[in-house]
Amino acid sequence: MFTIGDFATFTHVSVAALRLWDARGLLRPAHVDERTGYRYYRAEQVTAVQRIEAYKQLGFTLTQVGGLMLDPPSADQLAGMLALRRAEAMAEQERTARRLAAIEARLRILERFDPMSPSCDITRTTAPAVHLAAIARHLDANDDEPDRLFMAFGELFGELAERLAIAGVTPIGPAWSLYERSDDSGITIHAALPVAPGATVSDGVVEIVDRPDTDVVSTVHLGDVAQMGAAYAALMEWLEANGLAPAGGSAEISLVWQPDNPTANVTELQLAIAS
């Protein structure tokens, strides 16, 4: 048998952890000296330590681990649980990477943006009517996830493409990202694709929207969509300088979309003007 100190060393856990597991009934010592109270463990108990550590890595509480130790899953079930946890960890890693990219983009905007010298051309024009198939989602105001818009639009456009394919409807133009005016509860967004006049989808999810000829102020942003803040600021300043007010939300039209090379993206931004 091994002393608690040796057993902790060889299994790469702390003595305190072994004592806690003993107190919680997760892993009892093989022997406790009645005179000294010293705890001793056997080599065969290493497997129990590995299981406890695996369950902890999966996010189970010690109480839950106790139940799993009493009724352990099979090796295949445990492997499946670990695979799921790995997938969740990879997804979190991707979210963290996007978060860092968003922070870096904000820093670049702050370093380079001069509101008195916008780098984009702004025009007032009439955007022609368009027949759009769209899916909407409301984003809660309390959701402060930095990349929530990116993730939401990605999910919506994926679902929209699938539903249009099922309905036999083919998009005829670039993707539109539509934003309704924000309120205290949050913001409603629409992922939309142009479709032919008369096209219909009757699945109860996709909505057909006829956007009429619209008086807009417009600009084209070249590059990563995460860096469009300066373009929006320029549009807003143009409205102020010309004594005009926006009418509702905004639209982003992906004229060129290259997810693997975001610097090559070309996006038209439109703000509707109140008459």
PDB file of C-alpha atoms in Angstrom:
ATOM      1  CA  MET A   1       0.000   0.000   0.000  1.00  0.00           C
ATOM      2  CA  PHE A   2       1.004   3.615  -0.457  1.00  0.00           C
ATOM      3  CA  THR A   3       0.825   6.541   1.928  1.00  0.00           C
ATOM      4  CA  ILE A   4      -1.549   9.325   0.987  1.00  0.00           C
ATOM      5  CA  GLY A   5       1.440  11.515   0.087  1.00  0.00           C
ATOM      6  CA  ASP A   6       2.967   8.955  -2.266  1.00  0.00           C
ATOM      7  CA  PHE A   7      -0.392   8.103  -3.789  1.00  0.00           C
ATOM      8  CA  ALA A   8      -1.100  11.800  -4.409  1.00  0.00           C
ATOM      9  CA  THR A   9       2.316  12.242  -6.027  1.00  0.00           C
ATOM     10  CA  PHE A  10       1.967   9.264  -8.348  1.00  0.00           C
ATOM     11  CA  THR A  11      -1.595  10.144  -9.411  1.00  0.00           C
ATOM     12  CA  HIS A  12      -0.853  13.893  -9.816  1.00  0.00           C
ATOM     13  CA  VAL A  13      -3.567  15.050  -7.433  1.00  0.00           C
ATOM     14  CA  SER A  14      -3.195  16.883  -4.149  1.00  0.00           C
ATOM     15  CA  VAL A  15      -3.358  15.363  -0.688  1.00  0.00           C
ATOM     16  CA  ALA A  16      -6.132  17.866   0.056  1.00  0.00           C
ATOM     17  CA  ALA A  17      -8.134  16.512  -2.893  1.00  0.00           C
ATOM     18  CA  LEU A  18      -7.800  12.942  -1.645  1.00  0.00           C
ATOM     19  CA  ARG A  19      -8.971  13.995   1.806  1.00  0.00           C
ATOM     20  CA  LEU A  20     -11.938  15.849   0.312  1.00  0.00           C
ATOM     21  CA  TRP A  21     -12.880  12.877  -1.839  1.00  0.00           C
ATOM     22  CA  ASP A  22     -12.719  10.667   1.242  1.00  0.00           C
ATOM     23  CA  ALA A  23     -14.991  13.049   3.160  1.00  0.00           C
ATOM     24  CA  ARG A  24     -17.467  13.181   0.245  1.00  0.00           C
ATOM     25  CA  GLY A  25     -17.454   9.407  -0.199  1.00  0.00           C
ATOM     26  CA  LEU A  26     -15.924   9.481  -3.670  1.00  0.00           C
ATOM     27  CA  LEU A  27     -12.743   7.550  -2.878  1.00  0.00           C
ATOM     28  CA  ARG A  28     -12.166   5.912   0.474  1.00  0.00           C
ATOM     29  CA  PRO A  29      -8.627   4.929   1.521  1.00  0.00           C
ATOM     30  CA  ALA A  30      -7.881   1.224   1.331  1.00  0.00           C
ATOM     31  CA  HIS A  31      -6.779   1.380   4.952  1.00  0.00           C
ATOM     32  CA  VAL A  32      -6.741   3.919   7.785  1.00  0.00           C
ATOM     33  CA  ASP A  33      -4.356   3.362  10.686  1.00  0.00           C
ATOM     34  CA  GLU A  34      -6.543   3.382  13.779  1.00  0.00           C
ATOM     35  CA  ARG A  35      -3.740   4.709  15.954  1.00  0.00           C
ATOM     36  CA  THR A  36      -2.317   7.471  13.745  1.00  0.00           C
ATOM     37  CA  GLY A  37      -5.209   8.140  11.364  1.00  0.00           C
ATOM     38  CA  TYR A  38      -2.843   7.865   8.395  1.00  0.00           C
ATOM     39  CA  ARG A  39      -4.538   6.973   5.109  1.00  0.00           C
ATOM     40  CA  TYR A  40      -3.179   4.317   2.757  1.00  0.00           C
ATOM     41  CA  TYR A  41      -4.144   3.498  -0.820  1.00  0.00           C
ATOM     42  CA  ARG A  42      -3.677   0.576  -3.192  1.00  0.00           C
ATOM     43  CA  ALA A  43      -2.454   0.678  -6.802  1.00  0.00           C
ATOM     44  CA  GLU A  44      -5.822  -0.585  -8.016  1.00  0.00           C
ATOM     45  CA  GLN A  45      -7.378   2.700  -6.827  1.00  0.00           C
ATOM     46  CA  VAL A  46      -5.502   4.683  -9.484  1.00  0.00           C
ATOM     47  CA  THR A  47      -8.326   3.873 -11.909  1.00  0.00           C
ATOM     48  CA  ALA A  48     -10.816   5.508  -9.551  1.00  0.00           C
ATOM     49  CA  VAL A  49      -8.686   8.668  -9.445  1.00  0.00           C
ATOM     50  CA  GLN A  50      -8.594   8.773 -13.240  1.00  0.00           C
ATOM     51  CA  ARG A  51     -12.376   8.432 -13.416  1.00  0.00           C
ATOM     52  CA  ILE A  52     -12.944  11.196 -10.886  1.00  0.00           C
ATOM     53  CA  GLU A  53     -10.603  13.511 -12.796  1.00  0.00           C
ATOM     54  CA  ALA A  54     -12.337  12.647 -16.080  1.00  0.00           C
ATOM     55  CA  TYR A  55     -15.760  13.439 -14.610  1.00  0.00           C
ATOM     56  CA  LYS A  56     -14.456  16.743 -13.249  1.00  0.00           C
ATOM     57  CA  GLN A  57     -13.093  17.644 -16.682  1.00  0.00           C
ATOM     58  CA  LEU A  58     -16.564  17.015 -18.065  1.00  0.00           C
ATOM     59  CA  GLY A  59     -17.907  19.667 -15.709  1.00  0.00           C
ATOM     60  CA  PHE A  60     -19.683  17.436 -13.193  1.00  0.00           C
ATOM     61  CA  THR A  61     -19.938  18.602  -9.584  1.00  0.00           C
ATOM     62  CA  LEU A  62     -18.486  16.430  -6.830  1.00  0.00           C
ATOM     63  CA  THR A  63     -22.011  15.398  -5.855  1.00  0.00           C
ATOM     64  CA  GLN A  64     -22.667  14.257  -9.418  1.00  0.00           C
ATOM     65  CA  VAL A  65     -19.287  12.528  -9.536  1.00  0.00           C
ATOM     66  CA  GLY A  66     -20.281  10.578  -6.433  1.00  0.00           C
ATOM     67  CA  GLY A  67     -23.322   9.213  -8.233  1.00  0.00           C
ATOM     68  CA  LEU A  68     -21.263   8.300 -11.279  1.00  0.00           C
ATOM     69  CA  MET A  69     -18.747   6.475  -9.110  1.00  0.00           C
ATOM     70  CA  LEU A  70     -21.547   4.374  -7.631  1.00  0.00           C
ATOM     71  CA  ASP A  71     -23.025   3.626 -11.069  1.00  0.00           C
ATOM     72  CA  PRO A  72     -20.145   4.137 -13.509  1.00  0.00           C
ATOM     73  CA  PRO A  73     -20.830   4.488 -17.250  1.00  0.00           C
ATOM     74  CA  SER A  74     -19.308   2.042 -19.691  1.00  0.00           C
ATOM     75  CA  ALA A  75     -16.008   2.776 -21.421  1.00  0.00           C
ATOM     76  CA  ASP A  76     -17.885   3.685 -24.611  1.00  0.00           C
ATOM     77  CA  GLN A  77     -20.214   6.024 -22.727  1.00  0.00           C
ATOM     78  CA  LEU A  78     -17.279   7.711 -21.005  1.00  0.00           C
ATOM     79  CA  ALA A  79     -15.457   8.089 -24.319  1.00  0.00           C
ATOM     80  CA  GLY A  80     -18.566   9.707 -25.773  1.00  0.00           C
ATOM     81  CA  MET A  81     -18.825  12.111 -22.842  1.00  0.00           C
ATOM     82  CA  LEU A  82     -15.173  13.090 -23.252  1.00  0.00           C
ATOM     83  CA  ALA A  83     -15.638  13.593 -26.992  1.00  0.00           C
ATOM     84  CA  LEU A  84     -18.597  15.894 -26.305  1.00  0.00           C
ATOM     85  CA  ARG A  85     -16.573  17.889 -23.798  1.00  0.00           C
ATOM     86  CA  ARG A  86     -13.739  18.180 -26.322  1.00  0.00           C
ATOM     87  CA  ALA A  87     -16.157  19.534 -28.923  1.00  0.00           C
ATOM     88  CA  GLU A  88     -17.513  22.059 -26.408  1.00  0.00           C
ATOM     89  CA  ALA A  89     -13.970  23.136 -25.491  1.00  0.00           C
ATOM     90  CA  MET A  90     -13.086  23.587 -29.172  1.00  0.00           C
ATOM     91  CA  ALA A  91     -16.224  25.660 -29.707  1.00  0.00           C
ATOM     92  CA  GLU A  92     -15.294  27.833 -26.731  1.00  0.00           C
ATOM     93  CA  GLN A  93     -11.801  28.216 -28.172  1.00  0.00           C
ATOM     94  CA  GLU A  94     -13.297  29.391 -31.463  1.00  0.00           C
ATOM     95  CA  ARG A  95     -15.536  31.877 -29.630  1.00  0.00           C
ATOM     96  CA  THR A  96     -12.511  33.193 -27.745  1.00  0.00           C
ATOM     97  CA  ALA A  97     -10.578  33.575 -31.000  1.00  0.00           C
ATOM     98  CA  ARG A  98     -13.459  35.546 -32.546  1.00  0.00           C
ATOM     99  CA  ARG A  99     -13.657  37.666 -29.401  1.00  0.00           C
ATOM    100  CA  LEU A 100      -9.964  38.503 -29.653  1.00  0.00           C
ATOM    101  CA  ALA A 101     -10.321  39.282 -33.349  1.00  0.00           C
ATOM    102  CA  ALA A 102     -13.197  41.654 -32.569  1.00  0.00           C
ATOM    103  CA  ILE A 103     -11.118  43.396 -29.900  1.00  0.00           C
ATOM    104  CA  GLU A 104      -8.195  43.794 -32.293  1.00  0.00           C
ATOM    105  CA  ALA A 105     -10.526  45.157 -34.955  1.00  0.00           C
ATOM    106  CA  ARG A 106     -11.914  47.725 -32.496  1.00  0.00           C
ATOM    107  CA  LEU A 107      -8.391  48.772 -31.580  1.00  0.00           C
ATOM    108  CA  ARG A 108      -7.466  49.234 -35.242  1.00  0.00           C
ATOM    109  CA  ILE A 109     -10.577  51.348 -35.758  1.00  0.00           C
ATOM    110  CA  LEU A 110      -9.706  53.562 -32.783  1.00  0.00           C
ATOM    111  CA  GLU A 111      -6.139  53.941 -34.020  1.00  0.00           C
ATOM    112  CA  ARG A 112      -7.024  54.824 -37.609  1.00  0.00           C
ATOM    113  CA  PHE A 113     -10.469  56.415 -37.589  1.00  0.00           C
ATOM    114  CA  ASP A 114     -10.599  60.185 -38.097  1.00  0.00           C
ATOM    115  CA  PRO A 115     -14.261  61.247 -38.002  1.00  0.00           C
ATOM    116  CA  MET A 116     -13.422  64.473 -39.812  1.00  0.00           C
ATOM    117  CA  SER A 117     -11.942  62.593 -42.774  1.00  0.00           C
ATOM    118  CA  PRO A 118     -14.097  59.593 -43.644  1.00  0.00           C
ATOM    119  CA  SER A 119     -12.377  57.233 -46.070  1.00  0.00           C
ATOM    120  CA  CYS A 120     -15.619  56.203 -47.779  1.00  0.00           C
ATOM    121  CA  ASP A 121     -17.734  57.828 -50.459  1.00  0.00           C
ATOM    122  CA  ILE A 122     -21.307  58.544 -49.387  1.00  0.00           C
ATOM    123  CA  THR A 123     -24.219  58.902 -51.761  1.00  0.00           C
ATOM    124  CA  ARG A 124     -27.928  59.536 -51.464  1.00  0.00           C
ATOM    125  CA  THR A 125     -29.854  57.301 -53.818  1.00  0.00           C
ATOM    126  CA  THR A 126     -33.053  55.368 -54.337  1.00  0.00           C
ATOM    127  CA  ALA A 127     -32.487  51.699 -53.617  1.00  0.00           C
ATOM    128  CA  PRO A 128     -34.671  49.703 -56.026  1.00  0.00           C
ATOM    129  CA  ALA A 129     -37.421  47.440 -54.764  1.00  0.00           C
ATOM    130  CA  VAL A 130     -36.373  43.906 -53.920  1.00  0.00           C
ATOM    131  CA  HIS A 131     -38.236  40.664 -53.146  1.00  0.00           C
ATOM    132  CA  LEU A 132     -36.570  39.065 -50.102  1.00  0.00           C
ATOM    133  CA  ALA A 133     -36.904  35.727 -48.339  1.00  0.00           C
ATOM    134  CA  ALA A 134     -35.943  36.282 -44.711  1.00  0.00           C
ATOM    135  CA  ILE A 135     -35.689  34.695 -41.281  1.00  0.00           C
ATOM    136  CA  ALA A 136     -35.850  36.938 -38.208  1.00  0.00           C
ATOM    137  CA  ARG A 137     -34.410  36.609 -34.719  1.00  0.00           C
ATOM    138  CA  HIS A 138     -34.657  38.867 -31.675  1.00  0.00           C
ATOM    139  CA  LEU A 139     -31.417  39.318 -29.733  1.00  0.00           C
ATOM    140  CA  ASP A 140     -31.926  40.091 -26.057  1.00  0.00           C
ATOM    141  CA  ALA A 141     -30.486  43.334 -24.725  1.00  0.00           C
ATOM    142  CA  ASN A 142     -28.903  41.458 -21.819  1.00  0.00           C
ATOM    143  CA  ASP A 143     -26.862  39.265 -24.166  1.00  0.00           C
ATOM    144  CA  ASP A 144     -23.488  41.016 -24.237  1.00  0.00           C
ATOM    145  CA  GLU A 145     -21.602  38.265 -26.074  1.00  0.00           C
ATOM    146  CA  PRO A 146     -19.152  40.213 -28.316  1.00  0.00           C
ATOM    147  CA  ASP A 147     -19.678  38.011 -31.379  1.00  0.00           C
ATOM    148  CA  ARG A 148     -23.415  37.423 -30.937  1.00  0.00           C
ATOM    149  CA  LEU A 149     -24.342  39.124 -34.228  1.00  0.00           C
ATOM    150  CA  PHE A 150     -21.748  37.154 -36.194  1.00  0.00           C
ATOM    151  CA  MET A 151     -22.948  33.877 -34.713  1.00  0.00           C
ATOM    152  CA  ALA A 152     -26.642  34.702 -35.087  1.00  0.00           C
ATOM    153  CA  PHE A 153     -26.375  35.708 -38.737  1.00  0.00           C
ATOM    154  CA  GLY A 154     -24.261  32.638 -39.485  1.00  0.00           C
ATOM    155  CA  GLU A 155     -26.939  30.369 -38.030  1.00  0.00           C
ATOM    156  CA  LEU A 156     -29.784  32.235 -39.724  1.00  0.00           C
ATOM    157  CA  PHE A 157     -28.228  32.249 -43.187  1.00  0.00           C
ATOM    158  CA  GLY A 158     -27.455  28.542 -42.877  1.00  0.00           C
ATOM    159  CA  GLU A 159     -31.052  27.790 -41.935  1.00  0.00           C
ATOM    160  CA  LEU A 160     -32.406  30.109 -44.634  1.00  0.00           C
ATOM    161  CA  ALA A 161     -30.361  28.409 -47.363  1.00  0.00           C
ATOM    162  CA  GLU A 162     -31.601  24.979 -46.254  1.00  0.00           C
ATOM    163  CA  ARG A 163     -35.249  26.032 -46.140  1.00  0.00           C
ATOM    164  CA  LEU A 164     -35.094  27.700 -49.547  1.00  0.00           C
ATOM    165  CA  ALA A 165     -33.514  24.567 -51.029  1.00  0.00           C
ATOM    166  CA  ILE A 166     -36.295  22.419 -49.557  1.00  0.00           C
ATOM    167  CA  ALA A 167     -38.897  24.810 -50.993  1.00  0.00           C
ATOM    168  CA  GLY A 168     -37.193  24.745 -54.400  1.00  0.00           C
ATOM    169  CA  VAL A 169     -36.492  28.482 -54.304  1.00  0.00           C
ATOM    170  CA  THR A 170     -33.169  29.744 -55.690  1.00  0.00           C
ATOM    171  CA  PRO A 171     -31.664  33.036 -54.434  1.00  0.00           C
ATOM    172  CA  ILE A 172     -30.972  35.527 -57.219  1.00  0.00           C
ATOM    173  CA  GLY A 173     -28.694  38.007 -55.460  1.00  0.00           C
ATOM    174  CA  PRO A 174     -26.288  38.687 -52.597  1.00  0.00           C
ATOM    175  CA  ALA A 175     -27.133  38.254 -48.928  1.00  0.00           C
ATOM    176  CA  TRP A 176     -28.827  41.050 -46.981  1.00  0.00           C
ATOM    177  CA  SER A 177     -28.378  41.567 -43.238  1.00  0.00           C
ATOM    178  CA  LEU A 178     -31.226  43.731 -41.946  1.00  0.00           C
ATOM    179  CA  TYR A 179     -31.407  45.448 -38.561  1.00  0.00           C
ATOM    180  CA  GLU A 180     -34.609  46.838 -37.090  1.00  0.00           C
ATOM    181  CA  ARG A 181     -34.455  49.849 -34.789  1.00  0.00           C
ATOM    182  CA  SER A 182     -33.256  48.797 -31.321  1.00  0.00           C
ATOM    183  CA  ASP A 183     -35.456  49.142 -28.248  1.00  0.00           C
ATOM    184  CA  ASP A 184     -35.085  48.406 -24.544  1.00  0.00           C
ATOM    185  CA  SER A 185     -35.631  44.680 -25.101  1.00  0.00           C
ATOM    186  CA  GLY A 186     -32.877  44.326 -27.684  1.00  0.00           C
ATOM    187  CA  ILE A 187     -32.686  44.251 -31.468  1.00  0.00           C
ATOM    188  CA  THR A 188     -34.387  42.206 -34.177  1.00  0.00           C
ATOM    189  CA  ILE A 189     -32.259  41.082 -37.108  1.00  0.00           C
ATOM    190  CA  HIS A 190     -33.197  39.484 -40.431  1.00  0.00           C
ATOM    191  CA  ALA A 191     -31.044  37.253 -42.621  1.00  0.00           C
ATOM    192  CA  ALA A 192     -32.400  37.727 -46.130  1.00  0.00           C
ATOM    193  CA  LEU A 193     -31.752  36.583 -49.692  1.00  0.00           C
ATOM    194  CA  PRO A 194     -33.288  38.082 -52.855  1.00  0.00           C
ATOM    195  CA  VAL A 195     -35.665  35.743 -54.677  1.00  0.00           C
ATOM    196  CA  ALA A 196     -37.665  36.042 -57.868  1.00  0.00           C
ATOM    197  CA  PRO A 197     -40.979  37.932 -57.721  1.00  0.00           C
ATOM    198  CA  GLY A 198     -43.767  35.498 -57.019  1.00  0.00           C
ATOM    199  CA  ALA A 199     -41.532  33.059 -55.141  1.00  0.00           C
ATOM    200  CA  THR A 200     -43.174  31.697 -52.004  1.00  0.00           C
ATOM    201  CA  VAL A 201     -42.128  29.620 -49.006  1.00  0.00           C
ATOM    202  CA  SER A 202     -44.873  28.231 -46.775  1.00  0.00           C
ATOM    203  CA  ASP A 203     -42.937  26.612 -43.924  1.00  0.00           C
ATOM    204  CA  GLY A 204     -44.034  29.106 -41.275  1.00  0.00           C
ATOM    205  CA  VAL A 205     -40.456  30.262 -40.656  1.00  0.00           C
ATOM    206  CA  VAL A 206     -39.287  32.001 -43.827  1.00  0.00           C
ATOM    207  CA  GLU A 207     -41.049  35.299 -44.482  1.00  0.00           C
ATOM    208  CA  ILE A 208     -41.314  36.879 -47.915  1.00  0.00           C
ATOM    209  CA  VAL A 209     -40.675  40.613 -47.666  1.00  0.00           C
ATOM    210  CA  ASP A 210     -41.284  43.092 -50.474  1.00  0.00           C
ATOM    211  CA  ARG A 211     -38.917  45.979 -49.834  1.00  0.00           C
ATOM    212  CA  PRO A 212     -40.161  48.958 -51.886  1.00  0.00           C
ATOM    213  CA  ASP A 213     -38.068  51.613 -53.593  1.00  0.00           C
ATOM    214  CA  THR A 214     -36.335  53.277 -50.656  1.00  0.00           C
ATOM    215  CA  ASP A 215     -34.606  56.628 -50.245  1.00  0.00           C
ATOM    216  CA  VAL A 216     -31.266  55.755 -48.633  1.00  0.00           C
ATOM    217  CA  VAL A 217     -27.864  57.120 -47.803  1.00  0.00           C
ATOM    218  CA  SER A 218     -25.299  54.554 -48.840  1.00  0.00           C
ATOM    219  CA  THR A 219     -21.606  53.727 -48.767  1.00  0.00           C
ATOM    220  CA  VAL A 220     -19.436  50.743 -49.640  1.00  0.00           C
ATOM    221  CA  HIS A 221     -17.111  49.205 -47.067  1.00  0.00           C
ATOM    222  CA  LEU A 222     -14.053  47.321 -48.271  1.00  0.00           C
ATOM    223  CA  GLY A 223     -12.672  44.683 -45.914  1.00  0.00           C
ATOM    224  CA  ASP A 224     -13.605  42.855 -42.742  1.00  0.00           C
ATOM    225  CA  VAL A 225     -17.221  43.364 -41.663  1.00  0.00           C
ATOM    226  CA  ALA A 226     -15.961  43.606 -38.067  1.00  0.00           C
ATOM    227  CA  GLN A 227     -14.466  46.992 -38.995  1.00  0.00           C
ATOM    228  CA  MET A 228     -17.576  48.699 -40.376  1.00  0.00           C
ATOM    229  CA  GLY A 229     -17.930  51.008 -37.378  1.00  0.00           C
ATOM    230  CA  ALA A 230     -16.149  53.856 -39.146  1.00  0.00           C
ATOM    231  CA  ALA A 231     -18.436  53.543 -42.172  1.00  0.00           C
ATOM    232  CA  TYR A 232     -21.542  53.699 -39.978  1.00  0.00           C
ATOM    233  CA  ALA A 233     -20.146  56.736 -38.175  1.00  0.00           C
ATOM    234  CA  ALA A 234     -19.524  58.454 -41.514  1.00  0.00           C
ATOM    235  CA  LEU A 235     -23.110  57.786 -42.648  1.00  0.00           C
ATOM    236  CA  MET A 236     -24.509  59.159 -39.396  1.00  0.00           C
ATOM    237  CA  GLU A 237     -22.379  62.301 -39.632  1.00  0.00           C
ATOM    238  CA  TRP A 238     -23.511  62.796 -43.228  1.00  0.00           C
ATOM    239  CA  LEU A 239     -27.153  62.653 -42.105  1.00  0.00           C
ATOM    240  CA  GLU A 240     -26.482  65.192 -39.355  1.00  0.00           C
ATOM    241  CA  ALA A 241     -24.575  67.512 -41.682  1.00  0.00           C
ATOM    242  CA  ASN A 242     -27.426  67.454 -44.197  1.00  0.00           C
ATOM    243  CA  GLY A 243     -30.216  67.863 -41.655  1.00  0.00           C
ATOM    244  CA  LEU A 244     -31.728  64.446 -42.355  1.00  0.00           C
ATOM    245  CA  ALA A 245     -33.035  61.717 -40.071  1.00  0.00           C
ATOM    246  CA  PRO A 246     -32.955  57.941 -40.476  1.00  0.00           C
ATOM    247  CA  ALA A 247     -36.166  56.001 -41.025  1.00  0.00           C
ATOM    248  CA  GLY A 248     -35.851  52.784 -39.066  1.00  0.00           C
ATOM    249  CA  GLY A 249     -32.969  50.366 -39.206  1.00  0.00           C
ATOM    250  CA  SER A 250     -30.129  49.584 -41.552  1.00  0.00           C
ATOM    251  CA  ALA A 251     -29.160  47.114 -44.255  1.00  0.00           C
ATOM    252  CA  GLU A 252     -25.840  45.475 -45.109  1.00  0.00           C
ATOM    253  CA  ILE A 253     -25.538  43.880 -48.553  1.00  0.00           C
ATOM    254  CA  SER A 254     -22.678  41.418 -49.042  1.00  0.00           C
ATOM    255  CA  LEU A 255     -21.563  42.252 -52.579  1.00  0.00           C
ATOM    256  CA  VAL A 256     -18.446  40.093 -52.122  1.00  0.00           C
ATOM    257  CA  TRP A 257     -18.256  37.584 -49.270  1.00  0.00           C
ATOM    258  CA  GLN A 258     -15.075  35.578 -48.656  1.00  0.00           C
ATOM    259  CA  PRO A 259     -15.134  34.121 -45.120  1.00  0.00           C
ATOM    260  CA  ASP A 260     -11.614  32.725 -45.511  1.00  0.00           C
ATOM    261  CA  ASN A 261     -10.264  36.116 -46.596  1.00  0.00           C
ATOM    262  CA  PRO A 262     -12.297  38.820 -44.808  1.00  0.00           C
ATOM    263  CA  THR A 263     -10.083  41.644 -46.095  1.00  0.00           C
ATOM    264  CA  ALA A 264     -11.481  40.935 -49.578  1.00  0.00           C
ATOM    265  CA  ASN A 265     -15.111  41.440 -48.518  1.00  0.00           C
ATOM    266  CA  VAL A 266     -17.164  44.194 -50.134  1.00  0.00           C
ATOM    267  CA  THR A 267     -20.280  45.341 -48.255  1.00  0.00           C
ATOM    268  CA  GLU A 268     -22.793  48.047 -49.113  1.00  0.00           C
ATOM    269  CA  LEU A 269     -24.309  49.828 -46.101  1.00  0.00           C
ATOM    270  CA  GLN A 270     -27.695  51.518 -46.393  1.00  0.00           C
ATOM    271  CA  LEU A 271     -29.571  53.747 -43.963  1.00  0.00           C
ATOM    272  CA  ALA A 272     -33.142  54.579 -44.973  1.00  0.00           C
ATOM    273  CA  ILE A 273     -33.930  58.308 -44.875  1.00  0.00           C
ATOM    274  CA  ALA A 274     -37.109  59.723 -43.369  1.00  0.00           C
ATOM    275  CA  SER A 275     -39.173  61.640 -45.918  1.00  0.00           C
TER     276      SER A 275
END
